[in-house]
Coordinates of N, CA and C in Angstrom, one line a residue:
M1 N -15.3 -42.2 -22.0 CA -14.6 -43.1 -22.2 C -15.6 -45.0 -21.7
G2 N -16.5 -46.3 -22.5 CA -16.6 -46.6 -21.7 C -15.7 -48.2 -20.8
R3 N -17.0 -48.7 -20.2 CA -16.0 -49.9 -19.1 C -17.2 -50.6 -19.1
K4 N -16.5 -52.2 -19.0 CA -16.8 -53.1 -19.4 C -18.3 -53.9 -18.0
N5 N -18.8 -54.8 -18.3 CA -18.9 -55.6 -17.0 C -20.2 -54.5 -16.4
R6 N -20.9 -53.6 -16.7 CA -21.9 -53.0 -15.5 C -23.2 -53.1 -16.4
Q7 N -23.8 -52.7 -15.4 CA -25.6 -52.9 -16.4 C -26.0 -51.6 -16.7
C8 N -26.6 -51.3 -17.5 CA -27.5 -49.9 -18.0 C -28.6 -49.4 -16.8
V9 N -28.6 -48.7 -16.0 CA -29.8 -48.5 -15.2 C -30.9 -48.0 -15.6
Y10 N -31.4 -48.5 -17.2 CA -32.2 -47.5 -17.1 C -32.4 -49.5 -18.4
C11 N -32.0 -49.6 -19.1 CA -32.7 -50.7 -20.1 C -32.3 -52.1 -19.2
G12 N -31.3 -52.2 -18.7 CA -30.8 -53.1 -17.7 C -30.0 -54.0 -18.8
A13 N -29.5 -53.9 -19.8 CA -28.4 -54.3 -20.5 C -27.1 -54.1 -20.3
V14 N -26.0 -55.6 -20.1 CA -24.9 -55.3 -19.6 C -23.8 -55.6 -20.5
G15 N -22.9 -54.6 -19.9 CA -22.3 -54.5 -21.5 C -21.2 -53.4 -21.3
P16 N -20.5 -52.5 -22.1 CA -19.8 -51.5 -21.8 C -20.6 -50.2 -21.4
V17 N -20.4 -49.4 -20.9 CA -21.5 -48.5 -20.3 C -20.3 -46.9 -20.5
T18 N -21.5 -45.9 -20.1 CA -20.5 -44.7 -20.1 C -21.5 -43.9 -18.9
R19 N -21.2 -42.8 -19.1 CA -22.1 -41.9 -17.7 C -22.7 -41.4 -18.0
D20 N -24.0 -41.4 -17.6 CA -25.1 -40.3 -17.5 C -25.5 -39.5 -16.5
H21 N -25.3 -38.4 -16.7 CA -25.7 -37.3 -15.9 C -26.7 -36.9 -15.7
V22 N -27.8 -36.6 -14.3 CA -29.1 -36.9 -14.1 C -29.0 -35.8 -13.1
P23 N -29.9 -34.6 -13.5 CA -31.1 -34.3 -14.2 C -29.2 -33.8 -15.5
P24 N -29.7 -33.9 -16.9 CA -28.9 -33.6 -17.9 C -27.3 -32.5 -17.8
R25 N -26.7 -32.7 -18.0 CA -25.4 -32.0 -17.9 C -25.8 -30.8 -18.0
C26 N -26.3 -30.6 -19.6 CA -26.7 -29.0 -20.0 C -27.6 -28.2 -19.3
L27 N -28.1 -28.6 -18.5 CA -28.9 -27.7 -17.3 C -28.1 -27.0 -16.3
F28 N -26.7 -27.3 -16.5 CA -25.9 -27.1 -15.3 C -25.2 -25.8 -15.5
P29 N -24.8 -24.6 -15.6 CA -24.1 -23.7 -15.6 C -22.5 -24.6 -15.5
Q30 N -21.7 -24.6 -16.5 CA -20.2 -24.4 -16.6 C -19.6 -24.6 -15.4
N31 N -19.5 -23.9 -14.5 CA -19.3 -23.4 -12.8 C -20.1 -23.7 -12.3
Q32 N -20.5 -24.9 -12.1 CA -21.5 -25.7 -11.6 C -21.4 -26.9 -11.6
R33 N -20.6 -27.4 -12.4 CA -20.6 -28.5 -13.1 C -19.0 -29.7 -12.8
V34 N -20.0 -29.3 -11.2 CA -19.1 -30.3 -9.6 C -19.8 -31.2 -9.1
N35 N -19.7 -32.0 -8.7 CA -20.1 -32.7 -7.6 C -21.6 -33.5 -8.4
L36 N -21.7 -33.7 -9.6 CA -23.2 -34.0 -10.7 C -23.4 -35.4 -10.3
I37 N -24.7 -36.2 -10.4 CA -24.9 -37.1 -10.1 C -25.0 -38.0 -11.5
T38 N -24.1 -39.2 -11.6 CA -24.0 -39.8 -12.6 C -24.6 -41.2 -12.5
V39 N -24.7 -42.0 -13.4 CA -25.4 -43.3 -13.6 C -25.0 -44.2 -14.5
N40 N -24.2 -45.4 -14.6 CA -24.3 -46.4 -16.0 C -25.3 -46.6 -17.3
A41 N -25.3 -46.1 -18.3 CA -25.5 -46.2 -19.5 C -25.3 -46.9 -19.9
C42 N -25.9 -47.5 -21.3 CA -25.5 -48.4 -22.3 C -25.7 -46.8 -23.4
Q43 N -24.5 -47.2 -24.3 CA -24.4 -46.5 -25.1 C -25.7 -45.9 -26.0
K44 N -26.4 -46.7 -26.4 CA -27.4 -46.8 -26.7 C -28.2 -46.0 -26.2
C45 N -29.1 -46.0 -25.3 CA -29.7 -45.1 -24.0 C -29.1 -44.0 -23.5
H46 N -28.0 -43.9 -24.0 CA -27.4 -42.2 -23.6 C -27.4 -41.7 -24.5
D47 N -27.5 -42.3 -25.7 CA -27.2 -41.2 -27.7 C -28.6 -40.8 -27.6
G48 N -29.7 -41.9 -26.9 CA -31.2 -41.4 -27.3 C -31.7 -40.5 -26.4
F49 N -30.4 -40.4 -25.8 CA -31.7 -39.8 -24.4 C -31.2 -37.6 -25.3
K50 N -30.2 -37.9 -26.2 CA -29.8 -36.2 -25.9 C -30.8 -35.3 -26.9
L51 N -31.8 -35.8 -27.8 CA -32.7 -34.6 -28.4 C -33.5 -34.4 -27.2
D52 N -33.9 -35.3 -25.9 CA -35.0 -35.2 -25.2 C -34.2 -34.2 -24.3
D53 N -33.2 -34.6 -24.0 CA -32.1 -33.4 -23.1 C -32.5 -31.9 -23.4
E54 N -31.9 -31.6 -24.9 CA -32.1 -30.2 -25.6 C -34.0 -30.0 -25.6
Y55 N -34.7 -30.8 -25.6 CA -36.1 -30.2 -25.4 C -37.0 -30.0 -24.5
F56 N -35.6 -30.8 -23.1 CA -36.2 -30.2 -22.2 C -35.5 -28.4 -21.5
R57 N -34.7 -28.6 -22.3 CA -33.7 -27.2 -21.7 C -34.1 -26.2 -22.2
L58 N -34.9 -26.6 -23.7 CA -35.9 -25.5 -23.9 C -36.7 -25.2 -23.2
V59 N -37.5 -25.8 -23.1 CA -39.0 -26.2 -22.0 C -38.6 -24.9 -21.3
L60 N -37.1 -25.5 -20.0 CA -36.8 -24.4 -18.6 C -36.5 -23.4 -19.1
S61 N -36.0 -23.0 -20.4 CA -35.2 -21.9 -20.8 C -36.3 -20.6 -21.8
I62 N -37.6 -21.1 -22.3 CA -38.6 -20.1 -21.8 C -39.6 -19.6 -20.8
R63 N -39.0 -20.4 -20.0 CA -40.1 -20.0 -18.8 C -39.6 -18.5 -17.8
P64 N -40.8 -17.5 -17.6 CA -40.4 -16.9 -16.9 C -39.9 -16.4 -15.3
D65 N -40.0 -18.1 -15.1 CA -39.9 -17.8 -12.9 C -38.8 -18.4 -12.8
V66 N -37.9 -18.8 -13.9 CA -36.6 -19.4 -12.9 C -35.9 -18.0 -12.3
P67 N -35.9 -18.5 -10.7 CA -35.4 -16.9 -9.8 C -34.2 -17.0 -10.5
N68 N -32.6 -17.9 -10.1 CA -31.5 -17.5 -10.2 C -31.1 -16.8 -11.7
R69 N -30.8 -15.5 -11.7 CA -30.6 -15.0 -12.7 C -29.8 -15.8 -13.6
D70 N -28.3 -16.2 -12.9 CA -27.0 -16.3 -14.1 C -27.7 -18.1 -14.4
T71 N -28.3 -18.7 -13.7 CA -29.1 -19.9 -14.5 C -30.2 -19.8 -15.8
A72 N -31.3 -18.6 -15.3 CA -32.2 -17.9 -16.7 C -31.4 -17.6 -17.3
R73 N -29.9 -17.2 -17.9 CA -29.5 -16.0 -18.2 C -28.3 -17.4 -19.3
F74 N -27.9 -18.4 -18.4 CA -27.2 -19.3 -18.9 C -28.4 -20.1 -20.1
L75 N -29.7 -20.8 -19.5 CA -30.1 -21.4 -20.4 C -30.9 -20.5 -21.1
R76 N -31.2 -19.8 -21.2 CA -31.6 -18.5 -22.2 C -30.5 -19.1 -23.7
D77 N -29.3 -18.0 -23.4 CA -28.1 -18.1 -23.8 C -28.2 -19.6 -24.7
T78 N -27.6 -20.6 -24.4 CA -27.5 -21.3 -24.2 C -28.3 -22.2 -25.7
M79 N -29.5 -22.3 -25.4 CA -30.6 -22.5 -26.7 C -30.7 -21.5 -27.7
I80 N -30.2 -20.4 -27.8 CA -30.3 -19.6 -28.8 C -29.0 -20.2 -29.5
R81 N -27.9 -20.3 -28.4 CA -26.8 -20.9 -30.0 C -27.4 -22.3 -30.4
S82 N -28.1 -23.1 -29.7 CA -28.0 -24.0 -30.0 C -29.4 -24.2 -31.4
L83 N -29.5 -23.4 -31.1 CA -31.0 -22.7 -32.3 C -30.5 -22.3 -33.7
R84 N -29.5 -21.4 -33.7 CA -28.4 -21.0 -34.0 C -27.9 -22.2 -35.1
D85 N -27.2 -23.3 -34.3 CA -26.4 -24.0 -34.9 C -26.9 -24.9 -36.3
E86 N -26.0 -24.7 -37.0 CA -26.3 -25.1 -38.4 C -26.9 -26.5 -38.4
N87 N -26.7 -27.3 -37.4 CA -26.8 -28.9 -37.1 C -28.0 -28.6 -36.7
A88 N -28.8 -28.0 -36.1 CA -29.8 -28.3 -35.3 C -31.4 -28.1 -36.3
K89 N -31.4 -28.2 -37.4 CA -32.5 -28.2 -38.0 C -33.5 -29.0 -37.7
G90 N -33.1 -30.3 -37.4 CA -34.8 -30.7 -36.5 C -34.9 -29.9 -35.3
L91 N -34.3 -29.8 -34.3 CA -35.0 -28.7 -33.4 C -35.7 -27.9 -33.4
R92 N -35.1 -26.5 -34.7 CA -35.9 -25.6 -35.0 C -37.1 -26.1 -35.6
T93 N -37.1 -27.3 -36.4 CA -38.3 -27.7 -37.1 C -39.4 -27.6 -35.8
S94 N -38.6 -28.4 -35.1 CA -39.3 -29.4 -33.8 C -40.6 -27.7 -32.9
V95 N -39.2 -26.9 -32.8 CA -39.8 -25.8 -32.3 C -41.1 -24.6 -32.9
I96 N -40.8 -24.6 -34.5 CA -41.4 -23.6 -35.1 C -42.8 -24.7 -34.8
R97 N -43.0 -26.2 -35.1 CA -43.9 -26.6 -35.5 C -45.2 -26.7 -34.4
S98 N -44.6 -26.2 -33.0 CA -45.0 -26.3 -31.7 C -45.7 -24.8 -30.8
L99 N -45.4 -23.8 -32.1 CA -45.6 -22.5 -31.9 C -47.5 -22.8 -31.8
N100 N -47.9 -22.1 -31.3 CA -49.2 -21.3 -31.1 C -49.8 -20.2 -30.7
R101 N -50.9 -19.8 -30.9 CA -51.4 -18.6 -30.5 C -52.0 -19.5 -28.6
I102 N -51.5 -18.3 -27.6 CA -52.3 -19.2 -26.4 C -53.2 -17.7 -25.9
S103 N -54.0 -18.0 -25.3 CA -54.6 -16.6 -24.5 C -53.3 -15.9 -22.8
V104 N -53.6 -15.2 -22.8 CA -53.2 -14.5 -21.3 C -53.9 -14.2 -20.3
K105 N -53.2 -15.1 -19.2 CA -54.5 -14.0 -18.1 C -53.7 -13.4 -17.4
S106 N -53.9 -12.9 -16.2 CA -53.8 -12.2 -15.1 C -53.8 -13.3 -14.2
P107 N -53.0 -13.1 -12.9 CA -53.1 -13.8 -11.6 C -54.9 -14.3 -11.1
E108 N -55.4 -13.3 -11.2 CA -57.6 -12.4 -11.1 C -57.7 -13.2 -12.2
G109 N -57.2 -14.0 -13.1 CA -58.1 -14.6 -14.2 C -58.4 -14.1 -15.2
I110 N -58.1 -12.4 -15.0 CA -58.7 -11.8 -16.1 C -58.0 -11.6 -17.5
Y111 N -58.6 -12.0 -18.3 CA -57.9 -12.0 -19.9 C -57.2 -11.0 -20.5
L112 N -56.1 -10.9 -20.7 CA -55.0 -10.0 -20.7 C -54.7 -9.9 -22.3
G113 N -55.2 -10.5 -23.7 CA -55.1 -11.1 -24.8 C -54.1 -12.3 -25.5
E114 N -53.6 -12.3 -26.4 CA -53.0 -13.5 -26.9 C -51.7 -13.2 -27.3
A115 N -50.7 -14.3 -26.8 CA -49.2 -14.4 -27.3 C -48.9 -15.7 -27.6
T116 N -47.6 -15.6 -28.1 CA -47.2 -16.8 -28.9 C -46.8 -17.6 -28.3
G117 N -47.1 -18.9 -27.8 CA -46.5 -20.0 -26.7 C -45.7 -21.0 -27.8
L118 N -45.3 -22.2 -26.5 CA -44.8 -23.4 -27.3 C -45.9 -24.5 -26.5
K119 N -46.3 -25.3 -27.6 CA -47.5 -26.0 -26.7 C -46.7 -27.2 -26.8
L120 N -46.3 -27.7 -25.1 CA -45.3 -28.6 -25.0 C -45.8 -30.3 -24.9
D121 N -45.0 -31.1 -25.5 CA -45.1 -32.4 -25.6 C -44.8 -33.1 -24.4
M122 N -45.9 -33.3 -24.2 CA -46.4 -33.9 -22.5 C -46.0 -35.3 -22.4
K123 N -45.8 -36.4 -23.7 CA -45.1 -37.5 -23.4 C -43.7 -37.6 -23.5
R124 N -43.6 -36.3 -24.2 CA -41.6 -36.3 -24.4 C -41.5 -35.8 -22.9
I125 N -42.0 -34.8 -22.0 CA -41.8 -34.5 -20.7 C -41.8 -35.3 -19.6
H126 N -43.6 -36.0 -19.4 CA -43.4 -37.7 -18.8 C -42.5 -38.6 -18.6
A127 N -41.9 -38.6 -19.8 CA -41.0 -39.7 -20.2 C -39.3 -39.3 -19.3
M128 N -39.2 -37.5 -19.6 CA -37.7 -37.5 -19.3 C -38.2 -37.4 -17.3
A129 N -39.2 -37.0 -17.0 CA -39.7 -37.3 -16.0 C -38.9 -38.6 -15.2
E130 N -39.5 -39.5 -15.9 CA -39.4 -41.1 -15.4 C -37.8 -41.6 -15.4
R131 N -37.0 -41.0 -16.4 CA -36.2 -41.0 -16.5 C -35.1 -40.4 -16.0
M132 N -36.1 -39.5 -15.4 CA -34.6 -38.7 -14.1 C -34.9 -39.6 -12.9
V133 N -35.9 -40.1 -12.5 CA -36.5 -40.7 -11.0 C -35.6 -42.1 -11.6
K134 N -36.1 -43.2 -12.8 CA -35.0 -43.9 -12.8 C -33.5 -44.4 -12.8
G135 N -32.7 -43.1 -13.1 CA -31.4 -42.5 -12.7 C -31.4 -42.4 -11.3
L136 N -32.1 -41.0 -10.6 CA -32.1 -41.1 -9.2 C -32.2 -42.3 -8.1
Y137 N -33.0 -43.5 -8.7 CA -33.2 -44.3 -8.1 C -32.1 -45.0 -7.2
A138 N -31.5 -45.6 -8.6 CA -30.5 -46.3 -9.0 C -29.1 -45.5 -8.0
K139 N -28.9 -44.1 -8.3 CA -28.0 -43.7 -7.4 C -28.3 -43.8 -5.7
F140 N -29.9 -43.1 -5.7 CA -29.7 -43.2 -4.1 C -29.9 -44.7 -3.6
Y141 N -30.5 -45.5 -3.9 CA -30.7 -46.9 -3.0 C -29.8 -47.6 -3.8
K142 N -28.5 -47.6 -4.7 CA -27.2 -48.3 -5.2 C -28.4 -49.9 -5.8
S143 N -29.3 -49.2 -6.5 CA -29.8 -50.4 -7.5 C -30.7 -50.2 -8.3
R144 N -30.9 -51.0 -10.0 CA -31.7 -50.5 -11.3 C -32.9 -50.9 -10.8
L145 N -33.5 -50.0 -10.0 CA -35.2 -50.5 -10.8 C -35.8 -51.3 -11.2
P146 N -36.1 -52.6 -10.8 CA -36.7 -53.5 -11.7 C -37.9 -53.3 -12.9
E147 N -37.7 -54.6 -13.4 CA -38.6 -54.0 -14.6 C -40.2 -54.4 -14.0
S148 N -39.9 -55.2 -12.5 CA -41.5 -55.6 -11.8 C -42.3 -54.1 -11.0
H149 N -41.3 -53.1 -11.5 CA -42.1 -51.7 -10.8 C -41.9 -50.8 -12.4
R150 N -42.8 -49.7 -11.9 CA -43.6 -48.8 -12.7 C -43.6 -47.1 -12.0
V151 N -42.4 -46.1 -12.6 CA -42.6 -45.1 -12.2 C -44.0 -44.1 -12.8
H152 N -44.3 -43.6 -11.7 CA -45.7 -42.4 -11.6 C -45.0 -41.7 -11.8
I153 N -45.2 -40.6 -12.6 CA -45.6 -39.4 -12.9 C -46.4 -38.2 -12.0
F154 N -46.3 -37.0 -11.4 CA -47.3 -36.6 -11.3 C -46.8 -35.1 -11.3
L155 N -47.1 -34.2 -12.2 CA -46.3 -32.5 -13.0 C -47.4 -32.3 -11.8
T156 N -46.7 -31.9 -11.0 CA -47.5 -30.6 -10.4 C -48.3 -28.6 -10.8
E157 N -47.6 -28.7 -12.0 CA -47.9 -27.3 -12.4 C -48.2 -27.9 -13.7
L158 N -48.2 -29.0 -14.7 CA -48.7 -29.1 -15.9 C -50.2 -29.5 -15.7
Q159 N -49.8 -30.7 -14.7 CA -51.0 -31.6 -14.9 C -52.5 -31.5 -14.3
K160 N -53.9 -30.9 -15.1 CA -54.8 -30.8 -15.0 C -55.0 -31.4 -13.8
D161 N -55.0 -33.3 -14.0 CA -56.0 -33.9 -12.8 C -55.2 -34.5 -12.0
L162 N -55.1 -33.9 -11.1 CA -54.6 -34.4 -9.8 C -55.4 -35.1 -8.9
T163 N -56.4 -35.8 -9.3 CA -57.0 -36.3 -8.6 C -56.2 -37.9 -7.7
A164 N -55.5 -38.3 -8.7 CA -54.0 -39.2 -8.0 C -53.7 -38.9 -6.7
L165 N -53.5 -37.7 -6.6 CA -53.0 -37.2 -5.4 C -54.0 -37.1 -3.7
E166 N -54.9 -37.5 -4.5 CA -56.1 -37.2 -3.2 C -55.9 -38.5 -2.4
S167 N -55.7 -39.8 -2.6 CA -56.2 -40.7 -1.9 C -55.5 -40.6 -0.7
P168 N -56.2 -40.9 0.7 CA -55.6 -40.9 1.7 C -54.4 -41.4 2.0
E169 N -54.6 -42.7 1.3 CA -52.9 -43.5 1.5 C -51.6 -42.7 0.7
L170 N -52.5 -42.3 -0.2 CA -50.6 -41.5 -1.2 C -50.4 -40.0 0.1
K171 N -51.6 -39.1 0.1 CA -51.5 -37.9 1.2 C -50.3 -38.1 1.9
E172 N -50.7 -39.7 2.9 CA -49.8 -39.5 4.2 C -48.3 -40.6 3.7
I173 N -48.1 -41.1 2.5 CA -46.6 -41.5 1.9 C -45.8 -40.4 1.8
I174 N -47.0 -39.2 0.9 CA -46.5 -38.2 0.6 C -45.6 -37.1 2.1
G175 N -46.6 -37.3 3.0 CA -46.2 -37.2 4.2 C -45.2 -37.0 4.8
F176 N -44.7 -38.5 4.3 CA -43.1 -39.0 5.2 C -42.0 -37.8 4.2
L177 N -42.4 -37.2 3.4 CA -41.4 -36.7 2.8 C -40.8 -35.2 3.3
A178 N -41.8 -34.9 4.3 CA -41.3 -33.7 5.2 C -40.8 -33.5 5.9
E179 N -40.8 -35.0 6.6 CA -38.7 -35.3 7.6 C -37.9 -35.7 7.2
E180 N -37.7 -35.9 5.6 CA -36.8 -36.1 4.5 C -35.8 -34.4 3.9
P181 N -34.4 -35.0 4.1 CA -33.6 -34.0 4.2 C -33.8 -33.3 2.3
W182 N -32.9 -32.2 2.0 CA -33.3 -31.8 0.9 C -32.1 -32.1 0.6
H183 N -31.7 -33.0 -1.1 CA -30.4 -33.2 -1.3 C -30.4 -32.0 -2.8
H184 N -29.1 -30.9 -2.7 CA -28.7 -29.8 -4.0 C -28.1 -30.5 -4.8
R185 N -28.2 -30.7 -6.1 CA -26.6 -30.3 -7.0 C -27.2 -29.0 -7.4
G186 N -25.9 -28.3 -8.1 CA -25.9 -27.3 -8.5 C -26.4 -25.7 -7.5
A187 N -26.7 -24.5 -8.3 CA -26.9 -23.5 -7.6 C -28.5 -23.6 -7.5
G188 N -29.5 -24.5 -7.0 CA -30.7 -24.4 -7.4 C -30.9 -25.0 -8.6
V189 N -30.6 -25.7 -8.9 CA -30.7 -26.5 -10.4 C -32.0 -27.9 -10.1
L190 N -30.9 -28.6 -9.1 CA -31.6 -29.6 -8.7 C -31.7 -29.8 -7.2
R191 N -33.2 -29.6 -6.9 CA -33.4 -30.2 -5.5 C -34.2 -30.9 -5.4
L192 N -34.1 -32.1 -4.5 CA -35.1 -33.3 -4.4 C -35.1 -34.1 -3.0
K193 N -36.4 -34.5 -2.5 CA -36.2 -35.8 -1.4 C -36.7 -36.5 -1.8
C194 N -36.4 -38.1 -1.0 CA -37.1 -39.5 -1.7 C -36.9 -40.2 -0.4
V195 N -37.9 -40.9 -0.4 CA -38.2 -41.9 0.6 C -38.4 -43.1 0.5
A196 N -38.4 -44.4 1.0 CA -38.9 -45.8 0.6 C -39.9 -46.1 1.5
A197 N -41.1 -46.8 0.7 CA -42.3 -47.0 1.4 C -42.5 -47.7 0.9
G198 N -43.6 -48.4 2.2 CA -43.8 -49.7 3.1 C -42.7 -50.8 2.7
E199 N -42.9 -52.0 2.7 CA -42.5 -53.1 2.9 C -41.5 -53.9 2.1
D200 N -41.8 -53.2 0.5 CA -41.6 -53.3 -0.8 C -40.1 -52.6 -0.9
S201 N -39.2 -53.6 -1.0 CA -38.0 -52.5 -1.1 C -38.0 -52.0 -2.3
Y202 N -38.5 -51.6 -3.6 CA -38.0 -51.1 -4.9 C -39.1 -49.8 -4.6
S203 N -40.6 -49.8 -4.1 CA -41.3 -48.8 -3.8 C -40.9 -47.4 -2.9
S204 N -40.8 -46.5 -3.7 CA -40.4 -44.9 -3.6 C -41.3 -44.0 -3.5
V205 N -41.0 -42.7 -2.8 CA -41.7 -41.7 -3.1 C -40.6 -40.4 -3.4
W206 N -41.0 -40.0 -4.5 CA -39.7 -38.3 -5.0 C -40.8 -37.2 -5.0
F207 N -39.8 -36.1 -4.6 CA -40.4 -34.8 -5.3 C -39.2 -34.5 -5.4
V208 N -39.0 -33.8 -7.3 CA -37.7 -33.2 -7.7 C -38.1 -31.6 -7.9
R209 N -37.6 -31.1 -8.2 CA -37.4 -29.2 -8.5 C -36.2 -28.8 -9.1
I210 N -36.9 -28.8 -10.1 CA -35.4 -28.0 -11.4 C -35.2 -26.8 -11.9
V211 N -34.5 -26.3 -11.2 CA -33.7 -24.8 -11.4 C -35.3 -24.4 -11.0
E212 N -35.8 -24.7 -9.5 CA -36.8 -24.0 -8.4 C -38.0 -23.4 -9.9
A213 N -37.8 -24.4 -10.9 CA -39.4 -23.5 -11.6 C -40.3 -24.8 -12.1
F214 N -39.4 -26.1 -12.3 CA -40.5 -27.2 -13.3 C -40.3 -28.5 -11.8
S215 N -41.7 -28.8 -11.0 CA -41.5 -29.6 -10.3 C -42.2 -31.2 -10.9
F216 N -41.7 -31.9 -10.2 CA -43.1 -33.4 -9.7 C -42.8 -34.6 -8.6
F217 N -44.0 -34.6 -8.2 CA -43.6 -36.0 -7.7 C -43.6 -36.9 -8.6
A218 N -43.0 -38.3 -7.6 CA -42.8 -39.7 -8.6 C -43.4 -40.5 -7.2
L219 N -43.7 -42.0 -7.6 CA -43.9 -42.8 -7.1 C -43.5 -44.2 -8.3
T220 N -42.3 -45.1 -7.9 CA -42.3 -46.0 -8.2 C -42.7 -47.8 -7.2
L221 N -43.6 -47.9 -8.1 CA -44.6 -49.2 -7.2 C -44.9 -50.0 -8.3
P222 N -45.0 -51.3 -7.4 CA -45.0 -52.6 -8.3 C -45.9 -52.6 -9.2
I223 N -46.1 -53.1 -10.2 CA -47.0 -53.2 -11.8 C -48.1 -53.7 -11.5
E224 N -48.1 -55.0 -11.0 CA -49.2 -55.4 -9.9 C -50.2 -55.1 -9.7
S225 N -49.8 -53.6 -8.4 CA -50.8 -53.1 -8.0 C -51.1 -51.9 -8.5
N226 N -50.6 -51.3 -9.6 CA -51.4 -50.2 -10.8 C -52.7 -50.7 -10.9
K227 N -53.2 -49.6 -11.4 CA -54.9 -49.9 -11.5 C -54.5 -49.0 -12.6
A228 N -53.9 -48.1 -13.1 CA -53.9 -46.6 -14.1 C -53.8 -47.7 -15.5

């Protein structure tokens, strides 16, 4: 049920809001949906995230490296049911269009043949990670990230060019995370570290790991300092 006179942490609109789960509630098995992180979101933003939530769950469900068997089984079973849903025509079409043949190599780089794989929508994954950081920032720092700041995402497994992480300044800031405690939700569904960075009260550094398989660094920085 919506509540009045609250601000959406994503778009900044003030008015009736609902609760948005960060990360999405659909990633958590039923028996782990306790003490989840929620933030204020307007109905438009909340409803607009649903398809991206399903897509992200799909990406996680096909990963072979999710270590928790119960979580891996839950993701796969839930996604199969979603794809079989008569109302999921759009999702099925999106999956079919994303399928392509990929080369399979051993850890030593030996070519093993080809297999059917899912071509990832990197723009969509970045947007999902950015939204997650905005929600987490609002929860941990009790303030919406202002329009004067931008979220920078560095996917540690999927991004080919990690040169941005090589700067001495950034390495020093990321090093601060080593002393920060881990925050957990669910049985390995969410693990994260965060730390405020510098004198700017809205600048921060994040490391987020989902189902022990998908992870990324994130920075919240003033727009005027961006060079990207």
